[in-house]
mmCIF file of C-alpha atoms in Angstrom:
data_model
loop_
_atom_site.group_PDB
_atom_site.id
_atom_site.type_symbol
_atom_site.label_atom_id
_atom_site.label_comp_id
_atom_site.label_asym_id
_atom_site.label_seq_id
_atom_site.Cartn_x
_atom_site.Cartn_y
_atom_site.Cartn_z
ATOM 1 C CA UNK A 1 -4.075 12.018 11.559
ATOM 2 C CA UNK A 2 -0.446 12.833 10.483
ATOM 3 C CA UNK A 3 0.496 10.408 7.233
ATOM 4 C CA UNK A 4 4.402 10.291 5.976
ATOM 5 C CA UNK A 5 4.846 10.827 2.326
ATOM 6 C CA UNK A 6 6.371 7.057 2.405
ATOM 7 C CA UNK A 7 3.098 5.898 3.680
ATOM 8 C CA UNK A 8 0.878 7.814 0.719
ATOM 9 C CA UNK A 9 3.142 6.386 -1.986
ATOM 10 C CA UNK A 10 2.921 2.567 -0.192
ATOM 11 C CA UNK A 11 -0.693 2.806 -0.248
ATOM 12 C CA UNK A 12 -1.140 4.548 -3.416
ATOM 13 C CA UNK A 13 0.662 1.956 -5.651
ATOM 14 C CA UNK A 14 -0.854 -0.766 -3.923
ATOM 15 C CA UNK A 15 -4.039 -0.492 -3.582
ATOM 16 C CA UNK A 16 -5.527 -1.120 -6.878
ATOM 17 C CA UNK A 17 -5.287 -4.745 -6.226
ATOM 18 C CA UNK A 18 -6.946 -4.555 -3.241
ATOM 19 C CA UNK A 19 -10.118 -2.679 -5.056
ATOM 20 C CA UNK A 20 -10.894 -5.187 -7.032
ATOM 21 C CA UNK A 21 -12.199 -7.506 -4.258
ATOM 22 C CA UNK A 22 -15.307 -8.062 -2.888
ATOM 23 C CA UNK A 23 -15.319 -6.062 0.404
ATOM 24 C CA UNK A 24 -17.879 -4.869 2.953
ATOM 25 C CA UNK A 25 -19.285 -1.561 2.026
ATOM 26 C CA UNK A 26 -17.564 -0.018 4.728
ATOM 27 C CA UNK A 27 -13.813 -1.061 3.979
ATOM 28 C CA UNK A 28 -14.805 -0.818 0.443
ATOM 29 C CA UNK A 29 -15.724 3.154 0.858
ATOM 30 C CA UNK A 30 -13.149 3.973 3.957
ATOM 31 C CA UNK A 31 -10.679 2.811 0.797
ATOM 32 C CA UNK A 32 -12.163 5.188 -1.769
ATOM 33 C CA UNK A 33 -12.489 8.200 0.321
ATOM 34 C CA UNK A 34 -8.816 7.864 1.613
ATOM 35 C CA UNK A 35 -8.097 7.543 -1.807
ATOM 36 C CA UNK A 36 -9.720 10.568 -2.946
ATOM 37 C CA UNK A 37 -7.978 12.228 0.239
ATOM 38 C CA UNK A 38 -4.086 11.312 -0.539
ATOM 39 C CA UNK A 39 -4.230 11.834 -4.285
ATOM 40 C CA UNK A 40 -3.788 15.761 -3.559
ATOM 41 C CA UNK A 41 -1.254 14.780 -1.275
ATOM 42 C CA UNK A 42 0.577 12.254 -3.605
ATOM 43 C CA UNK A 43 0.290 15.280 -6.315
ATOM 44 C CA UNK A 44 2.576 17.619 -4.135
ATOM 45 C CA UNK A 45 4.678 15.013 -3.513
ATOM 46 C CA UNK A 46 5.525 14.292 -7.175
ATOM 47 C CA UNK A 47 5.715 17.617 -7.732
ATOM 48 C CA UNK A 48 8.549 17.840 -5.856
ATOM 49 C CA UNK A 49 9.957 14.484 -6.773
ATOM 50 C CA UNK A 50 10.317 16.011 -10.057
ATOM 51 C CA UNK A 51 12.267 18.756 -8.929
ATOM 52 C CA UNK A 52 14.870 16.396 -6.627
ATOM 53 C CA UNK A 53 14.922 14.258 -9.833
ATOM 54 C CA UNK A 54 15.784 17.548 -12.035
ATOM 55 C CA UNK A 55 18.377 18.334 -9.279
ATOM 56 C CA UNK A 56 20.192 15.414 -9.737
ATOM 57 C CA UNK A 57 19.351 13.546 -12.949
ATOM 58 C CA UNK A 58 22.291 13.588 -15.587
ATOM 59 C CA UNK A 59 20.580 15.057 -18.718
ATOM 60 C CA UNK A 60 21.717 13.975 -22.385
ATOM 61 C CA UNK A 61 23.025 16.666 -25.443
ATOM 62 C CA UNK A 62 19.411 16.238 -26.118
ATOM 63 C CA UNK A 63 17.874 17.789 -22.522
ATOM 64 C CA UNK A 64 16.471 14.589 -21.564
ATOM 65 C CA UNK A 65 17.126 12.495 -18.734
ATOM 66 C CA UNK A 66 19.578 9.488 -19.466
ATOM 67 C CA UNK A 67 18.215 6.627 -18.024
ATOM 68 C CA UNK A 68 20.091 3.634 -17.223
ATOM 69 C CA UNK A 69 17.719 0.482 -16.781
ATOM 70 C CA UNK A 70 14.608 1.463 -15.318
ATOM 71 C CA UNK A 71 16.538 4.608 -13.575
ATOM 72 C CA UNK A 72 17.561 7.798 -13.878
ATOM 73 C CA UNK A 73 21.498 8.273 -13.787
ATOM 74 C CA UNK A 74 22.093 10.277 -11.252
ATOM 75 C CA UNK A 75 25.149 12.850 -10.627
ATOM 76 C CA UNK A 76 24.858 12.850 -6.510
ATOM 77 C CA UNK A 77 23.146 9.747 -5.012
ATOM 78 C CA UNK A 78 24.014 11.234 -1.516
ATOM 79 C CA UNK A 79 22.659 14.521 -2.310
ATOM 80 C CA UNK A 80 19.970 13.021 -3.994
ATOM 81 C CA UNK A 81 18.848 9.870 -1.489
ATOM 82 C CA UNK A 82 19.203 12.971 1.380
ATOM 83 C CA UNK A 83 16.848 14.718 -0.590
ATOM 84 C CA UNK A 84 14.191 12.208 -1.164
ATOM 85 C CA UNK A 85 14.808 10.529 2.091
ATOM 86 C CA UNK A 86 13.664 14.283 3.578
ATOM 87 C CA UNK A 87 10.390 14.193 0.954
ATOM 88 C CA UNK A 88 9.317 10.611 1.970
ATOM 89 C CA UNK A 89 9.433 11.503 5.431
ATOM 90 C CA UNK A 90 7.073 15.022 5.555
ATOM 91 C CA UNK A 91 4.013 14.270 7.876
ATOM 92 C CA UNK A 92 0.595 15.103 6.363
ATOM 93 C CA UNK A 93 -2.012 16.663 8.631
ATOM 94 C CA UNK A 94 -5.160 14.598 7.053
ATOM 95 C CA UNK A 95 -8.753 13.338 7.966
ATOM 96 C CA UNK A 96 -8.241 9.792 7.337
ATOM 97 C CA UNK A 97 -11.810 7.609 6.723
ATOM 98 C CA UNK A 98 -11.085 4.664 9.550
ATOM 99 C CA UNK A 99 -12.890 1.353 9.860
ATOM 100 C CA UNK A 100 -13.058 -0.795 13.000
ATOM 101 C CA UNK A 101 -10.830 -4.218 12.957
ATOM 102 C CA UNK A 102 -14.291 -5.935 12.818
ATOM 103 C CA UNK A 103 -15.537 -4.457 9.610
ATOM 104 C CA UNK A 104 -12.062 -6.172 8.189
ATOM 105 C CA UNK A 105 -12.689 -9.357 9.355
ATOM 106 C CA UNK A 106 -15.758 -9.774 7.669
ATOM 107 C CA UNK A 107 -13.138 -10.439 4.547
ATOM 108 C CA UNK A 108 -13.313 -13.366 5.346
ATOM 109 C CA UNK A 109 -17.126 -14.634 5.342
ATOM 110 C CA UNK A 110 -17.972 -16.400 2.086
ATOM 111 C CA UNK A 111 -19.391 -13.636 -0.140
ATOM 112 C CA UNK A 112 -16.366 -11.349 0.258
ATOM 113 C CA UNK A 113 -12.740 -11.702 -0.643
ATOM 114 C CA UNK A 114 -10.638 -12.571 1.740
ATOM 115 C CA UNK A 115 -7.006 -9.843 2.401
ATOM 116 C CA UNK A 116 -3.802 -11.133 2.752
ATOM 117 C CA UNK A 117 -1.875 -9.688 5.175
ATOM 118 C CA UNK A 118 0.196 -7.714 2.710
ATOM 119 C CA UNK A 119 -3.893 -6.256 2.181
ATOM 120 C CA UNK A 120 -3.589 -5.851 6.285
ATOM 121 C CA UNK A 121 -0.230 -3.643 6.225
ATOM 122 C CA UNK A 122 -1.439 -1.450 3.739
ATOM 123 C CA UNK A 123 -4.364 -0.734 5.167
ATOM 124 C CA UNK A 124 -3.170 -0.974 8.674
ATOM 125 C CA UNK A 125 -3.176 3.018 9.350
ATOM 126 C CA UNK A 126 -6.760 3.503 8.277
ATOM 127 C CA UNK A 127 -8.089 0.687 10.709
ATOM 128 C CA UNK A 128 -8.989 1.152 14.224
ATOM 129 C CA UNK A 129 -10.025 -0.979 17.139
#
């Protein structure tokens, strides 16, 4: 299955609430295996986040970046929103671990917890019918 780089991030930083539930085994383990599977693919990514952010990051008399806020200052936000615009769209070739629509839905018998559908988006790729 072909993943963007904007899709690994989105699921990436939000899953962890979505762990801590009560699942069926099924979701439960599709979850951790497609974790396990993007993590090499979120660690070539922010390797070369790092080196748009190098590109374009003003740097202090010090060498380090100068942040302003929670955000780097950056020189070129064309240059640099081209740049990561490019990054967050690369496909990944990967073997995603599916589940069936029906081994979702079991959320939402008593002894599970049930998703919200901000759960449902984020694991909308890795569900099949």
């Amino acid at each position: 299955m072909k993943i963007k780089n904007s899709q690994v991030v989105t699921f990436l930083n939000g899953v962890a609430d979505i762990q801590s539930k009560m699942l069926p085994t099924k979701v439960g383990y599709a979850i951790a295996r497609n974790i396990a599977l993007l993590e090499s693919v979120a660690k070539a990514y922010e390797e070369e986040r790092t080196k748009i952010i190098d590109k374009y990051a003003k740097k202090g008399e010090d060498g380090r970046y100068i942040v302003v806020g929670n955000t780097y200052d950056i020189q070129d936000m064309s240059g640099f929103g081209a740049d990561m615009d490019e990054l967050l769209g690369i496909e990944n070739e990967v073997s995603i671990h599916t589940v069936p629509i029906s081994e979702l839905e079991k959320c939402d018998l008593e002894q599970f917890d049930a998703l919200t559908i901000k759960d449902l988006k984020l694991l909308d790729f890795m569900t099949v019918d």
